[in-house]
Structure formats: structure tokens, C-alpha cells
PDB file of C-alpha atoms in Angstrom:
ATOM      1  CA  UNK M  13      79.499  42.938  68.799  1.00 88.00           C
ATOM      2  CA  UNK M  14      76.356  45.361  69.121  1.00 94.00           C
ATOM      3  CA  UNK M  15      72.922  44.368  67.020  1.00 95.00           C
ATOM      4  CA  UNK M  16      73.049  45.561  63.743  1.00 97.00           C
ATOM      5  CA  UNK M  17      70.237  45.322  60.453  1.00 96.00           C
ATOM      6  CA  UNK M  18      70.933  45.480  57.222  1.00 96.00           C
ATOM      7  CA  UNK M  19      68.875  46.961  54.797  1.00 95.00           C
ATOM      8  CA  UNK M  20      69.800  46.485  50.762  1.00 92.00           C
ATOM      9  CA  UNK M  21      69.663  48.746  48.070  1.00 91.00           C
ATOM     10  CA  UNK M  22      66.048  48.640  46.804  1.00 80.00           C
ATOM     11  CA  UNK M  23      68.127  48.161  43.202  1.00 62.00           C
ATOM     12  CA  UNK M  24      69.953  45.194  43.409  1.00 51.00           C
ATOM     13  CA  UNK M  25      69.540  42.772  40.907  1.00 53.00           C
ATOM     14  CA  UNK M  26      69.770  39.877  44.041  1.00 51.00           C
ATOM     15  CA  UNK M  27      68.598  41.112  46.718  1.00 51.00           C
ATOM     16  CA  UNK M  28      69.971  38.193  48.877  1.00 53.00           C
ATOM     17  CA  UNK M  29      73.088  39.879  48.213  1.00 63.00           C
ATOM     18  CA  UNK M  30      74.241  43.336  48.788  1.00 73.00           C
ATOM     19  CA  UNK M  31      74.790  45.481  46.068  1.00 74.00           C
ATOM     20  CA  UNK M  32      78.923  46.276  46.194  1.00 75.00           C
ATOM     21  CA  UNK M  33      77.950  49.389  43.818  1.00 79.00           C
ATOM     22  CA  UNK M  34      75.627  51.006  46.112  1.00 92.00           C
ATOM     23  CA  UNK M  35      77.175  53.216  48.300  1.00 96.00           C
ATOM     24  CA  UNK M  36      76.565  52.517  52.167  1.00 98.00           C
ATOM     25  CA  UNK M  37      74.444  54.998  54.988  1.00 98.00           C
ATOM     26  CA  UNK M  38      74.891  53.590  58.331  1.00 98.00           C
ATOM     27  CA  UNK M  39      72.453  55.190  61.217  1.00 98.00           C
ATOM     28  CA  UNK M  40      73.853  56.225  64.708  1.00 98.00           C
ATOM     29  CA  UNK M  41      70.962  56.493  67.137  1.00 96.00           C
ATOM     30  CA  UNK M  42      70.920  58.471  70.433  1.00 90.00           C
ATOM     31  CA  UNK M  43      70.971  57.649  74.422  1.00 84.00           C
ATOM     32  CA  UNK M  44      67.955  56.039  75.457  1.00 81.00           C
ATOM     33  CA  UNK M  45      66.526  55.312  71.602  1.00 84.00           C
ATOM     34  CA  UNK M  46      67.296  52.822  69.333  1.00 90.00           C
ATOM     35  CA  UNK M  47      67.275  51.940  66.324  1.00 94.00           C
ATOM     36  CA  UNK M  48      63.572  51.884  65.396  1.00 93.00           C
ATOM     37  CA  UNK M  49      64.032  55.652  65.940  1.00 94.00           C
ATOM     38  CA  UNK M  50      65.214  55.114  62.287  1.00 97.00           C
ATOM     39  CA  UNK M  51      61.558  53.787  60.899  1.00 95.00           C
ATOM     40  CA  UNK M  52      60.781  56.598  58.688  1.00 96.00           C
ATOM     41  CA  UNK M  53      63.930  56.638  56.887  1.00 98.00           C
ATOM     42  CA  UNK M  54      64.172  53.030  55.765  1.00 97.00           C
ATOM     43  CA  UNK M  55      61.952  53.378  52.701  1.00 96.00           C
ATOM     44  CA  UNK M  56      63.565  56.757  51.209  1.00 97.00           C
ATOM     45  CA  UNK M  57      67.126  55.619  51.598  1.00 97.00           C
ATOM     46  CA  UNK M  58      67.326  51.920  50.611  1.00 95.00           C
ATOM     47  CA  UNK M  59      65.649  53.159  46.958  1.00 94.00           C
ATOM     48  CA  UNK M  60      69.505  54.806  46.700  1.00 95.00           C
ATOM     49  CA  UNK M  61      71.420  52.756  49.422  1.00 96.00           C
ATOM     50  CA  UNK M  62      72.555  50.196  51.008  1.00 96.00           C
ATOM     51  CA  UNK M  63      71.735  50.709  54.559  1.00 97.00           C
ATOM     52  CA  UNK M  64      72.731  49.875  58.213  1.00 98.00           C
ATOM     53  CA  UNK M  65      71.028  50.381  61.266  1.00 98.00           C
ATOM     54  CA  UNK M  66      73.065  49.967  64.862  1.00 97.00           C
ATOM     55  CA  UNK M  67      71.972  49.443  67.947  1.00 95.00           C
ATOM     56  CA  UNK M  68      73.988  51.119  70.751  1.00 93.00           C
ATOM     57  CA  UNK M  69      75.442  49.255  73.776  1.00 90.00           C
ATOM     58  CA  UNK M  70      72.580  48.506  75.883  1.00 85.00           C
ATOM     59  CA  UNK M  71      69.639  50.015  73.708  1.00 85.00           C
ATOM     60  CA  UNK M  72      67.280  48.343  71.411  1.00 85.00           C
ATOM     61  CA  UNK M  73      68.814  44.674  70.747  1.00 87.00           C
ATOM     62  CA  UNK M  74      71.937  45.010  71.806  1.00 86.00           C
ATOM     63  CA  UNK M  75      69.840  45.391  75.248  1.00 75.00           C
ATOM     64  CA  UNK M  76      70.165  42.135  76.550  1.00 62.00           C
ATOM     65  CA  UNK M  77      73.209  40.547  74.463  1.00 55.00           C
ATOM     66  CA  UNK M  78      75.645  42.295  76.449  1.00 53.00           C
ATOM     67  CA  UNK M  79      74.070  43.931  78.854  1.00 52.00           C
ATOM     68  CA  UNK M  80      77.102  42.420  81.043  1.00 52.00           C
ATOM     69  CA  UNK M  81      79.889  42.462  78.234  1.00 54.00           C
ATOM     70  CA  UNK M  82      80.358  45.831  78.958  1.00 53.00           C
ATOM     71  CA  UNK M  83      81.703  46.576  82.833  1.00 59.00           C
ATOM     72  CA  UNK M  84      84.231  48.778  81.703  1.00 66.00           C
ATOM     73  CA  UNK M  85      83.592  53.139  82.462  1.00 73.00           C
ATOM     74  CA  UNK M  86      81.804  54.066  79.005  1.00 85.00           C
ATOM     75  CA  UNK M  87      83.444  56.777  76.530  1.00 91.00           C
ATOM     76  CA  UNK M  88      82.560  58.015  73.035  1.00 93.00           C
ATOM     77  CA  UNK M  89      85.868  56.551  71.971  1.00 94.00           C
ATOM     78  CA  UNK M  90      85.107  52.680  73.481  1.00 93.00           C
ATOM     79  CA  UNK M  91      81.370  53.428  71.713  1.00 94.00           C
ATOM     80  CA  UNK M  92      82.273  54.921  68.349  1.00 96.00           C
ATOM     81  CA  UNK M  93      84.312  51.736  68.746  1.00 96.00           C
ATOM     82  CA  UNK M  94      81.900  49.258  68.728  1.00 95.00           C
ATOM     83  CA  UNK M  95      80.563  50.874  65.350  1.00 97.00           C
ATOM     84  CA  UNK M  96      83.717  50.306  63.698  1.00 97.00           C
ATOM     85  CA  UNK M  97      83.958  46.631  64.581  1.00 97.00           C
ATOM     86  CA  UNK M  98      80.717  46.441  63.110  1.00 97.00           C
ATOM     87  CA  UNK M  99      82.141  48.346  60.074  1.00 97.00           C
ATOM     88  CA  UNK M 100      84.998  46.114  59.687  1.00 97.00           C
ATOM     89  CA  UNK M 101      83.060  43.256  60.479  1.00 97.00           C
ATOM     90  CA  UNK M 102      80.316  43.589  57.196  1.00 96.00           C
ATOM     91  CA  UNK M 103      83.827  44.968  55.182  1.00 96.00           C
ATOM     92  CA  UNK M 104      82.243  48.215  54.653  1.00 97.00           C
ATOM     93  CA  UNK M 105      85.182  50.169  53.138  1.00 96.00           C
ATOM     94  CA  UNK M 106      83.238  53.658  54.014  1.00 97.00           C
ATOM     95  CA  UNK M 107      80.304  54.706  54.891  1.00 98.00           C
ATOM     96  CA  UNK M 108      77.791  57.970  54.772  1.00 98.00           C
ATOM     97  CA  UNK M 109      76.515  58.636  58.698  1.00 98.00           C
ATOM     98  CA  UNK M 110      73.540  59.870  59.926  1.00 98.00           C
ATOM     99  CA  UNK M 111      73.325  60.621  63.427  1.00 98.00           C
ATOM    100  CA  UNK M 112      70.954  62.586  66.039  1.00 97.00           C
ATOM    101  CA  UNK M 113      71.450  63.907  69.155  1.00 93.00           C
ATOM    102  CA  UNK M 114      74.171  62.380  70.894  1.00 92.00           C
ATOM    103  CA  UNK M 115      74.680  60.399  67.986  1.00 96.00           C
ATOM    104  CA  UNK M 116      76.089  63.073  66.185  1.00 97.00           C
ATOM    105  CA  UNK M 117      79.243  63.183  69.152  1.00 96.00           C
ATOM    106  CA  UNK M 118      79.611  59.140  68.548  1.00 97.00           C
ATOM    107  CA  UNK M 119      79.390  60.061  64.647  1.00 98.00           C
ATOM    108  CA  UNK M 120      81.949  62.920  64.894  1.00 98.00           C
ATOM    109  CA  UNK M 121      84.173  61.323  67.295  1.00 97.00           C
ATOM    110  CA  UNK M 122      84.351  57.716  64.663  1.00 98.00           C
ATOM    111  CA  UNK M 123      85.773  60.388  62.377  1.00 98.00           C
ATOM    112  CA  UNK M 124      87.955  62.012  64.432  1.00 97.00           C
ATOM    113  CA  UNK M 125      89.974  58.232  64.896  1.00 97.00           C
ATOM    114  CA  UNK M 126      89.109  56.669  61.256  1.00 98.00           C
ATOM    115  CA  UNK M 127      88.160  59.468  58.634  1.00 98.00           C
ATOM    116  CA  UNK M 128      88.972  56.806  55.614  1.00 97.00           C
ATOM    117  CA  UNK M 129      85.281  55.322  57.106  1.00 98.00           C
ATOM    118  CA  UNK M 130      83.533  58.364  56.909  1.00 98.00           C
ATOM    119  CA  UNK M 131      82.716  59.682  53.573  1.00 98.00           C
ATOM    120  CA  UNK M 132      80.106  62.248  54.864  1.00 98.00           C
ATOM    121  CA  UNK M 133      78.366  63.088  58.089  1.00 98.00           C
ATOM    122  CA  UNK M 134      75.464  64.006  58.492  1.00 98.00           C
ATOM    123  CA  UNK M 135      74.399  65.263  62.457  1.00 98.00           C
ATOM    124  CA  UNK M 136      70.846  66.029  63.096  1.00 98.00           C
ATOM    125  CA  UNK M 137      69.807  67.702  66.455  1.00 97.00           C
ATOM    126  CA  UNK M 138      73.613  67.726  66.351  1.00 97.00           C
ATOM    127  CA  UNK M 139      75.064  68.714  69.574  1.00 93.00           C
ATOM    128  CA  UNK M 140      78.182  70.935  69.477  1.00 95.00           C
ATOM    129  CA  UNK M 141      77.643  72.919  72.924  1.00 90.00           C
ATOM    130  CA  UNK M 142      76.014  72.383  75.984  1.00 79.00           C
ATOM    131  CA  UNK M 143      74.420  76.080  76.987  1.00 70.00           C
ATOM    132  CA  UNK M 144      73.476  77.623  79.990  1.00 64.00           C
ATOM    133  CA  UNK M 145      70.526  75.467  80.490  1.00 66.00           C
ATOM    134  CA  UNK M 146      71.763  71.835  79.480  1.00 65.00           C
ATOM    135  CA  UNK M 147      74.986  72.883  81.666  1.00 66.00           C
ATOM    136  CA  UNK M 148      72.038  73.017  84.903  1.00 68.00           C
ATOM    137  CA  UNK M 149      70.272  70.173  83.312  1.00 64.00           C
ATOM    138  CA  UNK M 150      73.863  67.814  83.357  1.00 68.00           C
ATOM    139  CA  UNK M 151      74.033  68.926  86.779  1.00 69.00           C
ATOM    140  CA  UNK M 152      70.641  68.160  88.249  1.00 66.00           C
ATOM    141  CA  UNK M 153      71.813  64.480  86.762  1.00 62.00           C
ATOM    142  CA  UNK M 154      74.975  64.586  88.414  1.00 65.00           C
ATOM    143  CA  UNK M 155      72.892  65.054  91.904  1.00 62.00           C
ATOM    144  CA  UNK M 156      69.477  62.510  91.424  1.00 59.00           C
ATOM    145  CA  UNK M 157      71.163  59.513  89.188  1.00 61.00           C
ATOM    146  CA  UNK M 158      71.391  57.097  92.045  1.00 62.00           C
ATOM    147  CA  UNK M 159      68.405  58.575  93.664  1.00 58.00           C
ATOM    148  CA  UNK M 160      65.747  59.015  90.948  1.00 61.00           C
ATOM    149  CA  UNK M 161      64.315  56.296  88.540  1.00 66.00           C
ATOM    150  CA  UNK M 162      66.229  56.788  85.909  1.00 65.00           C
ATOM    151  CA  UNK M 163      62.831  57.734  83.988  1.00 71.00           C
ATOM    152  CA  UNK M 164      61.861  60.543  85.680  1.00 72.00           C
ATOM    153  CA  UNK M 165      65.202  61.845  85.131  1.00 72.00           C
ATOM    154  CA  UNK M 166      64.798  60.994  81.251  1.00 72.00           C
ATOM    155  CA  UNK M 167      61.595  62.309  81.027  1.00 79.00           C
ATOM    156  CA  UNK M 168      62.261  65.702  82.827  1.00 74.00           C
ATOM    157  CA  UNK M 169      65.056  65.885  80.186  1.00 77.00           C
ATOM    158  CA  UNK M 170      63.318  65.003  77.581  1.00 77.00           C
ATOM    159  CA  UNK M 171      59.967  67.844  78.570  1.00 77.00           C
ATOM    160  CA  UNK M 172      63.260  70.617  78.721  1.00 72.00           C
ATOM    161  CA  UNK M 173      64.538  69.678  75.497  1.00 80.00           C
ATOM    162  CA  UNK M 174      61.349  69.101  73.497  1.00 79.00           C
ATOM    163  CA  UNK M 175      59.207  70.968  75.407  1.00 79.00           C
ATOM    164  CA  UNK M 176      56.301  71.888  72.581  1.00 88.00           C
ATOM    165  CA  UNK M 177      53.141  70.481  71.183  1.00 87.00           C
ATOM    166  CA  UNK M 178      54.191  69.703  68.091  1.00 87.00           C
ATOM    167  CA  UNK M 179      57.463  68.127  69.783  1.00 87.00           C
ATOM    168  CA  UNK M 180      55.136  65.630  71.639  1.00 87.00           C
ATOM    169  CA  UNK M 181      55.226  62.417  69.156  1.00 84.00           C
ATOM    170  CA  UNK M 182      59.635  63.015  69.535  1.00 84.00           C
ATOM    171  CA  UNK M 183      59.206  62.794  73.820  1.00 84.00           C
ATOM    172  CA  UNK M 184      57.103  60.056  74.009  1.00 85.00           C
ATOM    173  CA  UNK M 185      59.082  58.058  71.011  1.00 80.00           C
ATOM    174  CA  UNK M 186      62.617  58.380  73.095  1.00 76.00           C
ATOM    175  CA  UNK M 187      60.663  57.953  76.799  1.00 78.00           C
ATOM    176  CA  UNK M 188      59.498  54.633  75.144  1.00 79.00           C
ATOM    177  CA  UNK M 189      62.890  53.234  74.034  1.00 75.00           C
ATOM    178  CA  UNK M 190      64.074  55.136  77.602  1.00 73.00           C
ATOM    179  CA  UNK M 191      61.976  52.431  79.472  1.00 73.00           C
ATOM    180  CA  UNK M 192      63.876  49.514  77.690  1.00 73.00           C
ATOM    181  CA  UNK M 193      67.083  50.474  79.407  1.00 73.00           C
ATOM    182  CA  UNK M 194      68.086  49.408  82.469  1.00 68.00           C
ATOM    183  CA  UNK M 195      68.912  51.585  85.813  1.00 66.00           C
ATOM    184  CA  UNK M 196      72.845  50.582  85.343  1.00 69.00           C
ATOM    185  CA  UNK M 197      73.187  51.132  81.727  1.00 72.00           C
ATOM    186  CA  UNK M 198      70.989  54.713  82.252  1.00 71.00           C
ATOM    187  CA  UNK M 199      73.914  55.796  84.941  1.00 71.00           C
ATOM    188  CA  UNK M 200      76.765  54.619  82.697  1.00 76.00           C
ATOM    189  CA  UNK M 201      75.776  56.588  79.522  1.00 70.00           C
ATOM    190  CA  UNK M 202      75.259  59.248  81.383  1.00 70.00           C
ATOM    191  CA  UNK M 203      78.444  59.704  82.891  1.00 73.00           C
ATOM    192  CA  UNK M 204      79.465  60.323  79.787  1.00 75.00           C
ATOM    193  CA  UNK M 205      78.711  64.252  80.244  1.00 73.00           C
ATOM    194  CA  UNK M 206      81.683  64.402  82.437  1.00 72.00           C
ATOM    195  CA  UNK M 207      84.076  64.464  79.132  1.00 80.00           C
ATOM    196  CA  UNK M 208      81.313  66.201  76.769  1.00 86.00           C
ATOM    197  CA  UNK M 209      82.498  69.403  77.506  1.00 85.00           C
ATOM    198  CA  UNK M 210      86.033  69.656  76.249  1.00 89.00           C
ATOM    199  CA  UNK M 211      85.478  66.902  73.753  1.00 92.00           C
ATOM    200  CA  UNK M 212      83.142  69.226  72.282  1.00 94.00           C
ATOM    201  CA  UNK M 213      85.378  71.875  72.302  1.00 93.00           C
ATOM    202  CA  UNK M 214      87.852  70.335  70.217  1.00 94.00           C
ATOM    203  CA  UNK M 215      85.201  69.553  67.786  1.00 96.00           C
ATOM    204  CA  UNK M 216      83.748  73.291  67.437  1.00 96.00           C
ATOM    205  CA  UNK M 217      87.779  74.224  66.939  1.00 96.00           C
ATOM    206  CA  UNK M 218      88.825  71.644  64.791  1.00 96.00           C
ATOM    207  CA  UNK M 219      87.577  70.719  61.000  1.00 97.00           C
ATOM    208  CA  UNK M 220      87.961  67.901  59.564  1.00 97.00           C
ATOM    209  CA  UNK M 221      87.831  67.191  55.925  1.00 96.00           C
ATOM    210  CA  UNK M 222      85.045  65.644  55.920  1.00 98.00           C
ATOM    211  CA  UNK M 223      82.019  66.979  54.161  1.00 98.00           C
ATOM    212  CA  UNK M 224      79.345  67.503  57.085  1.00 98.00           C
ATOM    213  CA  UNK M 225      75.497  68.894  56.742  1.00 98.00           C
ATOM    214  CA  UNK M 226      73.834  69.431  59.814  1.00 98.00           C
ATOM    215  CA  UNK M 227      69.962  69.176  59.666  1.00 98.00           C
ATOM    216  CA  UNK M 228      68.799  71.405  62.379  1.00 98.00           C
ATOM    217  CA  UNK M 229      65.529  71.912  63.782  1.00 97.00           C
ATOM    218  CA  UNK M 230      63.952  75.155  64.033  1.00 97.00           C
ATOM    219  CA  UNK M 231      62.893  75.294  67.801  1.00 95.00           C
ATOM    220  CA  UNK M 232      65.785  73.704  68.517  1.00 95.00           C
ATOM    221  CA  UNK M 233      66.680  76.532  71.222  1.00 91.00           C
ATOM    222  CA  UNK M 234      69.097  73.860  73.091  1.00 89.00           C
ATOM    223  CA  UNK M 235      71.739  73.454  69.705  1.00 94.00           C
ATOM    224  CA  UNK M 236      71.139  75.614  67.108  1.00 97.00           C
ATOM    225  CA  UNK M 237      72.484  78.622  67.651  1.00 96.00           C
ATOM    226  CA  UNK M 238      76.020  76.490  68.377  1.00 96.00           C
ATOM    227  CA  UNK M 239      75.437  74.968  65.002  1.00 98.00           C
ATOM    228  CA  UNK M 240      74.967  78.444  63.430  1.00 98.00           C
ATOM    229  CA  UNK M 241      78.174  79.521  64.664  1.00 97.00           C
ATOM    230  CA  UNK M 242      80.476  76.354  63.679  1.00 97.00           C
ATOM    231  CA  UNK M 243      79.014  75.726  60.460  1.00 98.00           C
ATOM    232  CA  UNK M 244      80.298  80.160  60.218  1.00 97.00           C
ATOM    233  CA  UNK M 245      83.505  78.526  60.790  1.00 97.00           C
ATOM    234  CA  UNK M 246      83.841  75.510  59.199  1.00 98.00           C
ATOM    235  CA  UNK M 247      83.296  76.899  55.943  1.00 95.00           C
ATOM    236  CA  UNK M 248      85.487  74.226  53.847  1.00 96.00           C
ATOM    237  CA  UNK M 249      82.981  71.006  54.923  1.00 97.00           C
ATOM    238  CA  UNK M 250      79.989  72.758  56.306  1.00 98.00           C
ATOM    239  CA  UNK M 251      76.685  73.429  55.843  1.00 98.00           C
ATOM    240  CA  UNK M 252      73.416  73.505  57.590  1.00 98.00           C
ATOM    241  CA  UNK M 253      69.774  73.219  56.888  1.00 98.00           C
ATOM    242  CA  UNK M 254      66.995  74.473  59.231  1.00 98.00           C
ATOM    243  CA  UNK M 255      63.797  72.688  59.635  1.00 98.00           C
ATOM    244  CA  UNK M 256      60.761  75.044  60.153  1.00 96.00           C
ATOM    245  CA  UNK M 257      58.376  74.569  62.825  1.00 94.00           C
ATOM    246  CA  UNK M 258      60.376  71.636  64.240  1.00 95.00           C
ATOM    247  CA  UNK M 259      62.455  70.260  67.601  1.00 94.00           C
ATOM    248  CA  UNK M 260      65.227  68.361  67.864  1.00 94.00           C
ATOM    249  CA  UNK M 261      64.458  65.267  66.891  1.00 94.00           C
ATOM    250  CA  UNK M 262      63.974  66.269  63.501  1.00 97.00           C
ATOM    251  CA  UNK M 263      63.719  62.880  61.319  1.00 96.00           C
ATOM    252  CA  UNK M 264      60.882  62.082  63.934  1.00 94.00           C
ATOM    253  CA  UNK M 265      58.866  65.157  63.216  1.00 95.00           C
ATOM    254  CA  UNK M 266      59.090  65.757  59.604  1.00 96.00           C
ATOM    255  CA  UNK M 267      60.393  62.397  58.181  1.00 97.00           C
ATOM    256  CA  UNK M 268      59.937  63.477  55.047  1.00 98.00           C
ATOM    257  CA  UNK M 269      61.817  66.968  54.686  1.00 98.00           C
ATOM    258  CA  UNK M 270      64.678  64.924  56.794  1.00 98.00           C
ATOM    259  CA  UNK M 271      64.469  62.205  53.819  1.00 98.00           C
ATOM    260  CA  UNK M 272      64.644  64.583  50.806  1.00 98.00           C
ATOM    261  CA  UNK M 273      67.187  67.148  52.314  1.00 98.00           C
ATOM    262  CA  UNK M 274      69.575  64.371  53.045  1.00 98.00           C
ATOM    263  CA  UNK M 275      69.500  61.885  49.964  1.00 98.00           C
ATOM    264  CA  UNK M 276      69.595  65.174  47.802  1.00 98.00           C
ATOM    265  CA  UNK M 277      72.773  66.457  49.494  1.00 98.00           C
ATOM    266  CA  UNK M 278      74.132  62.751  49.085  1.00 98.00           C
ATOM    267  CA  UNK M 279      72.756  61.935  45.127  1.00 96.00           C
ATOM    268  CA  UNK M 280      74.425  65.868  45.034  1.00 95.00           C
ATOM    269  CA  UNK M 281      77.868  65.788  46.801  1.00 93.00           C
ATOM    270  CA  UNK M 282      78.916  62.157  45.924  1.00 94.00           C
TER     271      UNK M 282
END
């Protein structure tokens, strides 16, 4: 099982017990990150919810313990199944899911497979379509993934996706987390890009009956345009909040705005 950490809602009378009356919020990081990217969210969400942080396979504390456990090809379904295993193990009936970047795809895949487990989807820096520049990035990555050290590729990707000075904190955080990956692990995750276009096309076409909030940076030039288009079409369930002067990793660059926006959304809706 992948590594996880629980933070009980602060209002629990007995801090040694999970408050069953409080709703759950589960955080899912992106590729090359870990649960540590959510450190500025824990306190804000713990005031209202039970919080579950996950380290996806090969990342964070899931690195050593499952280094040899997953030898099969990675798919979005298999990674979503990792998350469901933790949810079932903890006997969580349903949860709100908060994801960033590639984590948004995993959450949407999980919702396709187990909609009864998903109360809402909060998708930050959501990836719904690969534009021309991101398609070029993928092709370059495929050409050089066995040749160049993965960290050189990752630094290049991070700079293209988060190019501005105010994105530096996000770039450095993700690069430092990526240093903890193994080369083979990076390649397994990168190979997921082979199935990304058809799965994103399906996500854009099909609107699930699950409340969805997209939280996007105004400067997330690679992914924001597609999200705007999808929100226009998914009018029954989807909402969009755009954070000014912010790039791809909204929860790191503008944590106070991100926290306030998401917590208020969840409290008002549920």
C-alpha cells in the first residue's frame, strides 16, 4: 500500500480518534512531487475536515517501501486504484479530493471508476488538454528519456511550465522532490504520457455528476485555456476560479488564496 498520513479535524473532542462527523479531504500531488507540497494547506483544512495526504507510488515515503513492488506498466487506472486501496483500508465512505497538475488526472480517473467515493473534485493546475508546446515537450521527453539524466529533463519541463520569476518557488519545490525519484521510476511515470491524449479527450467530453472546482493560475498558459472551454460546456457541475499573478502550482504560489477559495467552496456546497 502507498504511504499516507492522517490529520484529524482540530475540533475533534478526542484527538486520538478520527471525528466521524467531519468530512474527509484527500490530497493528491502530481508527478515528481510528494505529499510535502501540501504543507501550507494542512492547518487551514484541518480546522474543518479530516485530512488525508498520499504519496503516490515511487514518490515521497512510498519510494523505498514499494521500490520493487510495482513492476507492471503504470496506468492511470492502476495509480487511481492505489488511492482507492488506502480509502478502503481507512474505511472512508467518501471524500473530497484535491489534486494538483497530474494529480488532477488521477482524481478524475478515480471518479470515473468509483464515483460513489468522490464527494467533489478540486482540481488545481488541472490538465485537460495538451497544447502544441506540451506535445513538443512530451516528444522531446520520449526521445531523450533513456539518454539524459531524468533530472535534466525534469528541470527543463519545470522551467517551460513555470517560466516566470514568481514561479521560482514552485519550480524549486518540485525539482527538489523530483531528486528523490529513481531514473527508472521517472521513466515509468513519463510513459503515462502515451495514454494521456485519449483519456483527456474523454474527460473533456463527459461531464460527471460530481461538483468540480477548477483553481487555475492566471499565468498557467499551457493549461488554463482548455479548462475555460470545459467549464463552459460542463455547466451543471463545473466552476472555475482564476488566481491572479499565479502560475501552474497554485497551492504553493498563492496558498492563502487557494485555501480560502477551496475551504469556502466546500463549506458552502456541503
